[in-house]
mmCIF file of C-alpha atoms (C1' of nucleotides) in Angstrom:
data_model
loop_
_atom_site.group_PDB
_atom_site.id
_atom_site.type_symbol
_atom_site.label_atom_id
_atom_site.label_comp_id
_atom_site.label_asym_id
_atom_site.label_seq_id
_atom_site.Cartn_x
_atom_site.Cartn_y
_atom_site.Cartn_z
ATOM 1 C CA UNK A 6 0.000 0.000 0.000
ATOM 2 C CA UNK A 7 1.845 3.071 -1.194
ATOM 3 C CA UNK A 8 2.483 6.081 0.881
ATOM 4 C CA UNK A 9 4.246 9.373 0.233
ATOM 5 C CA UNK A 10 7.832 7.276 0.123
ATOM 6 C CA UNK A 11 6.538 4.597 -2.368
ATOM 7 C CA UNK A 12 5.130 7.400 -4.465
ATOM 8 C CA UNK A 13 8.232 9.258 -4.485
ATOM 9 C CA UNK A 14 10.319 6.728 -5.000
ATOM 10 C CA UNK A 15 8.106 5.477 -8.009
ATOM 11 C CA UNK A 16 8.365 8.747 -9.783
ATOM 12 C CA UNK A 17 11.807 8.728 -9.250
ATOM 13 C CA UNK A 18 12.111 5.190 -10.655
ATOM 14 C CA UNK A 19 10.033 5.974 -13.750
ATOM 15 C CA UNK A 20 10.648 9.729 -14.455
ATOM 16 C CA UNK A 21 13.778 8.713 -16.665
ATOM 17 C CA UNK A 22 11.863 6.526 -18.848
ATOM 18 C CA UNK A 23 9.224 9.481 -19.743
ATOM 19 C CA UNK A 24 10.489 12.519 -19.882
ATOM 20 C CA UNK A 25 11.559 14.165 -23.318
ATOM 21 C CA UNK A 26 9.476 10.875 -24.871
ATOM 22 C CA UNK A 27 6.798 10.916 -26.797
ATOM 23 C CA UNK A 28 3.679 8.947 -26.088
ATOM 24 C CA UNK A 29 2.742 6.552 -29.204
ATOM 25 C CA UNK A 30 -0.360 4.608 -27.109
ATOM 26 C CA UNK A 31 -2.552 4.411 -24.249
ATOM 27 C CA UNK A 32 -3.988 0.821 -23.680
ATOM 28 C CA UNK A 33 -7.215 0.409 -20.877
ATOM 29 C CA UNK A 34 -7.928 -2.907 -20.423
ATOM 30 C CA UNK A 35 -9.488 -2.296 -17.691
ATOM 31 C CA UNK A 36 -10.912 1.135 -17.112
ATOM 32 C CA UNK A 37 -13.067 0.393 -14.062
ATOM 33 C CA UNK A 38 -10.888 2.159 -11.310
ATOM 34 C CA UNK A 39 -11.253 4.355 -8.405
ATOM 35 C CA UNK A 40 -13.274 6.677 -11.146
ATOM 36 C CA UNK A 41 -13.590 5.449 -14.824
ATOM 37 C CA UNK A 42 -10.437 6.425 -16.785
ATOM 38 C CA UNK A 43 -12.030 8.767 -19.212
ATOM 39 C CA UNK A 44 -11.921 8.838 -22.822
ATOM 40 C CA UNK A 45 -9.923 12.078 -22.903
ATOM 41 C CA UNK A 46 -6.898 10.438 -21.383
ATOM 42 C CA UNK A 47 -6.806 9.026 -24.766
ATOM 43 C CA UNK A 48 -5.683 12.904 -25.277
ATOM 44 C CA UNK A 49 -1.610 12.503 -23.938
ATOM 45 C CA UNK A 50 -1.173 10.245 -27.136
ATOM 46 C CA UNK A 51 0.832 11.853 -30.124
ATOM 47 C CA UNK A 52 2.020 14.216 -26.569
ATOM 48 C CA UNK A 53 5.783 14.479 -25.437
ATOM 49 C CA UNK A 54 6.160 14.224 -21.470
ATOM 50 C CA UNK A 55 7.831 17.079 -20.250
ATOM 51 C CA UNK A 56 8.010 16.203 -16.791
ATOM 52 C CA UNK A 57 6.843 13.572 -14.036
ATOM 53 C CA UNK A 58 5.540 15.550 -10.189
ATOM 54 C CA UNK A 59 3.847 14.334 -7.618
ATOM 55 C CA UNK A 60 1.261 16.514 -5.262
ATOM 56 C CA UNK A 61 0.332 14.589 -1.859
ATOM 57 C CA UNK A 62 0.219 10.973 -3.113
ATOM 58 C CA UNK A 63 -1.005 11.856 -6.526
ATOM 59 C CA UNK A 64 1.939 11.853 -10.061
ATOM 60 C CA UNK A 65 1.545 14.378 -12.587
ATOM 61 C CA UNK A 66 2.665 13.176 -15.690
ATOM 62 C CA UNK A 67 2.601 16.778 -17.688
ATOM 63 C CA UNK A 68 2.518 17.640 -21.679
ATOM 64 C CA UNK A 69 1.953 20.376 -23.517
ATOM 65 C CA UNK A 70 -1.743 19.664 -23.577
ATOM 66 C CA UNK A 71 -2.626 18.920 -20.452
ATOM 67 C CA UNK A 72 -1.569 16.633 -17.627
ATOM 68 C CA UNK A 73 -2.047 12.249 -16.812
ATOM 69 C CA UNK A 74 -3.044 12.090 -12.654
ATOM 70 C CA UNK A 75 -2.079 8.761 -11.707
ATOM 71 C CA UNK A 76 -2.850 7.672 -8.106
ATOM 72 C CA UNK A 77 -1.894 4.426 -7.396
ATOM 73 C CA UNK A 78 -4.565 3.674 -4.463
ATOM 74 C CA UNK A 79 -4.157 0.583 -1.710
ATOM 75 C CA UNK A 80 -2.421 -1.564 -4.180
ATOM 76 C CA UNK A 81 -1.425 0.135 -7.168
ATOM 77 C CA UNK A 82 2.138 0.080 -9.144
ATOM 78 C CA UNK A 83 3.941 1.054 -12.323
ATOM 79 C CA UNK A 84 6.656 -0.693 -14.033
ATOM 80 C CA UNK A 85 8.980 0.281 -17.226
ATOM 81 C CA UNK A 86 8.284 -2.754 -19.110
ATOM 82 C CA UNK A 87 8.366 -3.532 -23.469
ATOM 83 C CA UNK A 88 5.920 -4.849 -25.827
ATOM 84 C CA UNK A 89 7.419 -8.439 -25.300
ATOM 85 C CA UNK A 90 6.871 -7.997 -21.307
ATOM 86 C CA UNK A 91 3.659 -10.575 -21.106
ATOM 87 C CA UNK A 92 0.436 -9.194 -19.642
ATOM 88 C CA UNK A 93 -0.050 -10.458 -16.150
ATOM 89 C CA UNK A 94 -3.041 -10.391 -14.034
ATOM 90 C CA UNK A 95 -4.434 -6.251 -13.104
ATOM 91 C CA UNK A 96 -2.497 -5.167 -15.611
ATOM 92 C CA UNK A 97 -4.916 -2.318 -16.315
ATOM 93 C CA UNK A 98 -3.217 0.274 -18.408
ATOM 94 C CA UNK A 99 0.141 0.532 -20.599
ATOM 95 C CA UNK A 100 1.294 3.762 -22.253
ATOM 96 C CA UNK A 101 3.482 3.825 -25.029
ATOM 97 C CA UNK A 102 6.590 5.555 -25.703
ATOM 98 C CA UNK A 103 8.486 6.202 -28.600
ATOM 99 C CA UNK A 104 11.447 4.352 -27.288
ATOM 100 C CA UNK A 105 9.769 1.042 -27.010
ATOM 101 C CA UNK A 106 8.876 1.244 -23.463
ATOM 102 C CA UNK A 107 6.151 0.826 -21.892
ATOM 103 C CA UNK A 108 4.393 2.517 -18.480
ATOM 104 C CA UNK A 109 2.431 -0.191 -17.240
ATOM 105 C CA UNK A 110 -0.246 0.311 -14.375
ATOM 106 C CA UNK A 111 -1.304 -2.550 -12.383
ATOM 107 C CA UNK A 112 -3.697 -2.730 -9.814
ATOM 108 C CA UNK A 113 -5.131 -5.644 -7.938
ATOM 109 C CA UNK A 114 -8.004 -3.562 -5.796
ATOM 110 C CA UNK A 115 -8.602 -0.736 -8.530
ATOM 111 C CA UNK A 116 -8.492 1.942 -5.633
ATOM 112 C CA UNK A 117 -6.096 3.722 -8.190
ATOM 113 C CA UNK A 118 -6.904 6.507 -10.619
ATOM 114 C CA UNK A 119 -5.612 7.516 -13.732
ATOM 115 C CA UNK A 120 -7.062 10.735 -15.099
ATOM 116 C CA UNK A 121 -6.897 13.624 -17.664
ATOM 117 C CA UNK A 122 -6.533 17.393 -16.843
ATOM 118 C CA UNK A 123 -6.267 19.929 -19.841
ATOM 119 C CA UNK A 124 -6.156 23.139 -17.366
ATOM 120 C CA UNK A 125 -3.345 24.216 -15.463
ATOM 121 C CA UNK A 126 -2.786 21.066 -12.804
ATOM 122 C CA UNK A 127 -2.845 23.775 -9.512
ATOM 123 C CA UNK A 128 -6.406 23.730 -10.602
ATOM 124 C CA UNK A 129 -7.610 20.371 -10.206
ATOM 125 C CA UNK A 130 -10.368 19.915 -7.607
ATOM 126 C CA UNK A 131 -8.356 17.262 -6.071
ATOM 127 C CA UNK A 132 -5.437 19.191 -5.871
ATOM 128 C CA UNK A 133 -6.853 22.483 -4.573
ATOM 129 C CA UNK A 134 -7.653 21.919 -1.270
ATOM 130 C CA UNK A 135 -4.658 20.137 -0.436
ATOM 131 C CA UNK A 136 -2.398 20.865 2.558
ATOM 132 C CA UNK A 137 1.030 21.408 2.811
ATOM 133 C CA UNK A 138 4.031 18.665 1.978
ATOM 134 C CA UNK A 139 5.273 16.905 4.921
ATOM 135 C CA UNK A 140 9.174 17.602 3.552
ATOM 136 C CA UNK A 141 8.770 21.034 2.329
ATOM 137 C CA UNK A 142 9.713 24.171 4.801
ATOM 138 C CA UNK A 143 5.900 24.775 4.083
ATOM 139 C CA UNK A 144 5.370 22.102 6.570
ATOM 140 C CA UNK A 145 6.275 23.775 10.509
ATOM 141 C CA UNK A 146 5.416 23.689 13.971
ATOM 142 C CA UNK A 147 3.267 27.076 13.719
ATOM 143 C CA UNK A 148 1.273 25.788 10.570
ATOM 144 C CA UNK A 149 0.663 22.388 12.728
ATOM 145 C CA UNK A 150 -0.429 24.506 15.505
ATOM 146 C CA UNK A 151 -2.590 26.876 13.589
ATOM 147 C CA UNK A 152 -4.146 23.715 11.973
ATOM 148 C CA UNK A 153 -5.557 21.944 15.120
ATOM 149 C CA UNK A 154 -6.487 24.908 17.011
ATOM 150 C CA UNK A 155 -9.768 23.891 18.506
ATOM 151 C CA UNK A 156 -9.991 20.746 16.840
ATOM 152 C CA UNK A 157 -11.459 18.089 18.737
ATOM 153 C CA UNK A 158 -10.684 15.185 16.426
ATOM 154 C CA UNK A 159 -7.666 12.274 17.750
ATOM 155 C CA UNK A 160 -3.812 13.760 16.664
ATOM 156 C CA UNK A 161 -3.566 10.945 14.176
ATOM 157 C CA UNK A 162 -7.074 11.747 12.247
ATOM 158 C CA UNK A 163 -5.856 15.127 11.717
ATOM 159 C CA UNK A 164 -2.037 13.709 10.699
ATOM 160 C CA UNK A 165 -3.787 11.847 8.002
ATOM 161 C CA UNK A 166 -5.914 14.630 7.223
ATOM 162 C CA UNK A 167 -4.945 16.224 3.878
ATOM 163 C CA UNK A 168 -6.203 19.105 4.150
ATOM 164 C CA UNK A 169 -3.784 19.908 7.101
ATOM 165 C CA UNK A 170 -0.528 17.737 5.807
ATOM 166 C CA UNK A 171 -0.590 15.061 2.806
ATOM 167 C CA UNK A 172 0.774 12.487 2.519
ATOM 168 C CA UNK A 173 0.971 10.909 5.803
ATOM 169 C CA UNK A 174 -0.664 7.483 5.803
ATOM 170 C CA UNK A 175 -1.948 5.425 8.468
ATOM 171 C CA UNK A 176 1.666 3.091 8.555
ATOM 172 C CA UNK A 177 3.869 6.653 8.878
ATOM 173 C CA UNK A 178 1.079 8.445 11.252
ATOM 174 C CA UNK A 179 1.377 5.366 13.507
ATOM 175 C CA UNK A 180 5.122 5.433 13.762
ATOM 176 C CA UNK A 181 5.438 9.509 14.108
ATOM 177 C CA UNK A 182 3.237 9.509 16.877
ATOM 178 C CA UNK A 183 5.490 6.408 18.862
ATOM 179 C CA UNK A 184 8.591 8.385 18.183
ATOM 180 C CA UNK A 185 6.932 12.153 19.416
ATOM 181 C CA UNK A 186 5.401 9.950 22.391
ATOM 182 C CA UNK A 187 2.030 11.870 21.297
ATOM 183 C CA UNK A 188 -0.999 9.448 22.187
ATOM 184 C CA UNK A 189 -2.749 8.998 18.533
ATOM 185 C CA UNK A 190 -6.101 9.361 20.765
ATOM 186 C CA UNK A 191 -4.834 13.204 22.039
ATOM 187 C CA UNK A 192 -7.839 15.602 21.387
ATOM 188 C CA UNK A 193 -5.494 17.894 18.278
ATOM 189 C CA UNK A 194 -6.165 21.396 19.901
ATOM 190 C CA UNK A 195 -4.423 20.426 23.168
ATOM 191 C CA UNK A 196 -1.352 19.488 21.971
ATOM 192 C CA UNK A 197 0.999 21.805 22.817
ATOM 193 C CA UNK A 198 3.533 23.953 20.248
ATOM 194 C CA UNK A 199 6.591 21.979 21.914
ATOM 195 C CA UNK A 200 5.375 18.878 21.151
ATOM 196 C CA UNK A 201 4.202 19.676 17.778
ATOM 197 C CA UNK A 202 7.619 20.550 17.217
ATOM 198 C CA UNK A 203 8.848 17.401 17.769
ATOM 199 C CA UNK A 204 5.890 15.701 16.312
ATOM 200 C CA UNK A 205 6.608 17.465 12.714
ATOM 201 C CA UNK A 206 10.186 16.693 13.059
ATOM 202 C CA UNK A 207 9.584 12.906 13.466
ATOM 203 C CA UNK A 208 7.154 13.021 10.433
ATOM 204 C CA UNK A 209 9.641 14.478 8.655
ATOM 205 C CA UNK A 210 12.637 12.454 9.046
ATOM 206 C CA UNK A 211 10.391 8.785 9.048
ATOM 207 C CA UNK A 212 9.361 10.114 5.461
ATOM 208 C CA UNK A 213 12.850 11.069 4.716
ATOM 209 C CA UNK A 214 14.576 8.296 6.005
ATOM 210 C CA UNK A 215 11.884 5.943 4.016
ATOM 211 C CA UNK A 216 12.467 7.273 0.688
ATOM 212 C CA UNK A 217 16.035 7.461 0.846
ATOM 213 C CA UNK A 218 16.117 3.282 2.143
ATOM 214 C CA UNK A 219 13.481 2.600 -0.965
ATOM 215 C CA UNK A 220 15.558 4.342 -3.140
ATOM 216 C CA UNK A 221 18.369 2.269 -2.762
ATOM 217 C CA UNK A 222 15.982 -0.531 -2.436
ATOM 218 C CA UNK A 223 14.419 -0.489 -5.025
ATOM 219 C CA UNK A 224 16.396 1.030 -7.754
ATOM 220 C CA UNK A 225 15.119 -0.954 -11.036
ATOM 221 C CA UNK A 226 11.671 -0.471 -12.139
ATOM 222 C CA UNK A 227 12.489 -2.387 -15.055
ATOM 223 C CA UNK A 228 12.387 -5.668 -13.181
ATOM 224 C CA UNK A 229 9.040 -7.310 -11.992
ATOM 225 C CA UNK A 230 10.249 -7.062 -8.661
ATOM 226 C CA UNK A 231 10.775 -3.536 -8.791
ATOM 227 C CA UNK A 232 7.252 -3.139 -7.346
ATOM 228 C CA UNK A 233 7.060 -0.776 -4.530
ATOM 229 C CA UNK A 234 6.105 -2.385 -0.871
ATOM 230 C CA UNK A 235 6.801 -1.917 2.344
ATOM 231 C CA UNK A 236 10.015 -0.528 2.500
ATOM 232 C CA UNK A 237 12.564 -2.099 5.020
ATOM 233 C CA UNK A 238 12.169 0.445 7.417
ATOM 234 C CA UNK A 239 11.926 -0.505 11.385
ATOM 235 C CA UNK A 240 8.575 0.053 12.159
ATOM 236 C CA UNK A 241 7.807 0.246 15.961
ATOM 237 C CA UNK A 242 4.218 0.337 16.195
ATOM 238 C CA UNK A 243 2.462 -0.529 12.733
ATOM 239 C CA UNK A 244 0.877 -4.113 12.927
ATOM 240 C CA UNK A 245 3.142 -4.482 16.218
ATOM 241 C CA UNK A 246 -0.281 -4.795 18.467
ATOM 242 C CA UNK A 247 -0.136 -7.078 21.501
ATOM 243 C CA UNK A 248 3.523 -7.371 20.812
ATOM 244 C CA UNK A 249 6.184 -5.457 22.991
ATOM 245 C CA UNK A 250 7.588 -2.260 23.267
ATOM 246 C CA UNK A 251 10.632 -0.995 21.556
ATOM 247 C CA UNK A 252 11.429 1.237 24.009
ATOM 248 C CA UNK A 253 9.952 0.517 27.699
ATOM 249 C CA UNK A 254 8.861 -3.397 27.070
ATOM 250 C CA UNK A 255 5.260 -2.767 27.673
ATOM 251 C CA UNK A 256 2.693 -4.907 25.514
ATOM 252 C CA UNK A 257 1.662 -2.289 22.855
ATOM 253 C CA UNK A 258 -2.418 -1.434 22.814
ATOM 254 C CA UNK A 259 -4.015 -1.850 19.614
ATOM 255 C CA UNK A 260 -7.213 0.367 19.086
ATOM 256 C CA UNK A 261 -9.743 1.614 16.013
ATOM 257 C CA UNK A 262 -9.060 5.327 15.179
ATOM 258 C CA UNK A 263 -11.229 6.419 12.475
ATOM 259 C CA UNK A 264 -11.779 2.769 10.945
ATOM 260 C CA UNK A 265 -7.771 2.650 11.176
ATOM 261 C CA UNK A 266 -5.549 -0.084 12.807
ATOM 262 C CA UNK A 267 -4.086 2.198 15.700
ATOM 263 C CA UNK A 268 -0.719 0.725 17.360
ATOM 264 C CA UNK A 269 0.791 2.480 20.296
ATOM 265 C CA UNK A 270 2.317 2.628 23.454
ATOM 266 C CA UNK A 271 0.111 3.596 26.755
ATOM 267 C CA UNK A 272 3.752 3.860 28.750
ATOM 268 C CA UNK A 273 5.800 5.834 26.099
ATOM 269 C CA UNK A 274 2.774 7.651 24.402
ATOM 270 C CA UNK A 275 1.068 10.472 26.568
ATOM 271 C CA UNK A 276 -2.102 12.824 26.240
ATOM 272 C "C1'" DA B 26 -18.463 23.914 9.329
ATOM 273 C "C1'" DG B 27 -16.796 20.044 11.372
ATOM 274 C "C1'" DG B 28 -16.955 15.366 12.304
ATOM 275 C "C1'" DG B 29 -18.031 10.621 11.451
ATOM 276 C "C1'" DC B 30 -19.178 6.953 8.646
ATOM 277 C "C1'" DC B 31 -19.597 4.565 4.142
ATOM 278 C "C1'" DT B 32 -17.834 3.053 -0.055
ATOM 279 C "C1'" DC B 33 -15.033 1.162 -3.815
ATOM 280 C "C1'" DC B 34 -12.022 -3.864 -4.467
ATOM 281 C "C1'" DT B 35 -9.239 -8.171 -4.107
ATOM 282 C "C1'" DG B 36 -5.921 -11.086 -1.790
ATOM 283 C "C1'" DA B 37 -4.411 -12.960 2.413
ATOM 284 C "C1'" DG B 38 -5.198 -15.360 6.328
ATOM 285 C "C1'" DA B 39 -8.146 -17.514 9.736
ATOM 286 C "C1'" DG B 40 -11.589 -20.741 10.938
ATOM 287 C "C1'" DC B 41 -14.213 -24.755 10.269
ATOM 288 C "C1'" DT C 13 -8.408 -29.789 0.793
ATOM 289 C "C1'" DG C 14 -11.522 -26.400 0.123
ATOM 290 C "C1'" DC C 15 -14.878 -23.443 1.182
ATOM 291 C "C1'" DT C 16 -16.490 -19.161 3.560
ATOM 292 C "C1'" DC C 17 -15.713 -15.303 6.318
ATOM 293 C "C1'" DT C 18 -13.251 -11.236 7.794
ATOM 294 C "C1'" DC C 19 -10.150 -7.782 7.312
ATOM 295 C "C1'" DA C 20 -7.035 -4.298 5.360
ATOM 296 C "C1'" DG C 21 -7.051 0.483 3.779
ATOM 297 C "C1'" DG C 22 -6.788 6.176 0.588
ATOM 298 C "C1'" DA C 23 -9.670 9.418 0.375
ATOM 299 C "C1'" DG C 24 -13.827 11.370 -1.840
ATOM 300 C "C1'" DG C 25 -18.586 11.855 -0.783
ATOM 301 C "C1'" DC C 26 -22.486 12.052 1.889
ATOM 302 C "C1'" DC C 27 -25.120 12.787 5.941
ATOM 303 C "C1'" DC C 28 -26.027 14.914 10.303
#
DNA sequence: AGGGCCTCCTGAGAGC
DNA sequence: TGCTCTCAGGAGGCCC
């Protein structure tokens, strides 16, 4: 399940392969996705990619005429493959390039999305309302603070929240917490400035430190291993419930936060 | 407006 | 062995 790191690392992996080429095909097979891939992404074809961004969890694949939003959902990957790469199961979408490659899109639970924008990308009304990225200087203490004043909501809704940070998924919002000792049930508006400032630096350098280990992970997305996963990053607290504490040796609680598997420690992690 | 819940989907793992 | 059940989860959308 790709967060921020796995779709970082992805558009690292594949940005070679596409920029400067020009796009000679766009295969659907399967078009029945998060939303239904729409007939105008038929529109990149003929195209040359100028670039490859990501926004939040969402790459921007832009042309001249408009931009390709791929999100890649739970379970979603791409891979540089060729024509002579055989089809395999989810396989939902290929585009072309001029050099032979192939972008291919596979996704087992179709939570993905892959969609057209002619406008300006800034503009898209999934794009607009988005906060801040975790590893930009956008990102602080103060914008934390000014973003949970008065909330009532638990700390770790509002870290997964996009509209006050992006990008933060339930694995990394789990961990952060454990390392900031912030309990993930803390009503938002009471924690305090100091803590926050600990809170964002522990976001940031979990995010950090996960995209630099997948990098080197997972360096060639050429192969059909080169799908992005769980990167081999310690985790303390994700799926760690019942088991014992990193730290202090207490047996870590295991709650429901918002539908989410929530993993912490009552001894290390305070309100 | 803010908060909470539902929904999409398939594979993995548990239970019988 | 093989079926059935449950669960996981990003994030938009809807309801209150």
């Amino acid at each position: 399940m790709p967060e921020l790191p796995e779709v970082e690392v992805t558009r690292q992996g594949v940005s070679p392969y596409l920029i400067d080429q020009e796009v000679t095909g766009l295969t659907v097979r399967n078009a029945s996705l998060r939303w239904p891939v729409p007939e105008l992404a038929q529109q990149i074809v003929g195209q040359t990619i100028r670039s490859v961004h990501r926004r939040a969890k969402y790459l921007l694949i832009d042309t001249d005429a408009g931009t390709t939003i791929v999100h890649l959902g739970m379970s979603g990957s791409l891979r540089i493959v060729t024509a002579l790469t055989p089809v395999e199961k989810h396989d939902h979408i290929d585009l072309a390039l001029a050099s032979g490659k192939i972008l291919r899109f596979n996704d087992p639970r179709r939570f993905g999305a892959w969609l057209w924008y002619e406008l300006p990308i800034d503009a898209h009304p999934l794009l607009t309302k988005l906060g801040p990225e975790p590893l930009t200087d956008a990102f602080t203490p103060d914008h934390l603070f000014g973003a949970l004043k008065n909330k009532k909501k638990a700390i770790k809704l509002c870290l997964m929240d996009n509209h006050i940070v992006v990008g933060v998924g339930n694995i990394y919002a789990n961990e952060a917490l454990f390392a900031a000792g912030i309990h993930p049930e803390t009503e938002a508006g009471k924690v305090d400035l100091e803590r926050l400032v600990i809170l964002v630096s522990e976001v940031k350098q979990i995010l950090a430190n996960a995209i630099k280990q997948g990098g080197t992970t997972l360096k060639d997305f050429t192969n059909a291993d080169g799908k992005p996963g769980y990167f081999a990053q310690k985790l303390h607290v994700y799926g760690r419930g019942g088991q014992i504490c990193t730290q202090c040796g207490n047996l870590l609680s295991e709650i429901k936060l918002g539908q989410r598997a929530t993993v912490f420690c009552g001894l290390c992690q305070t309100r």
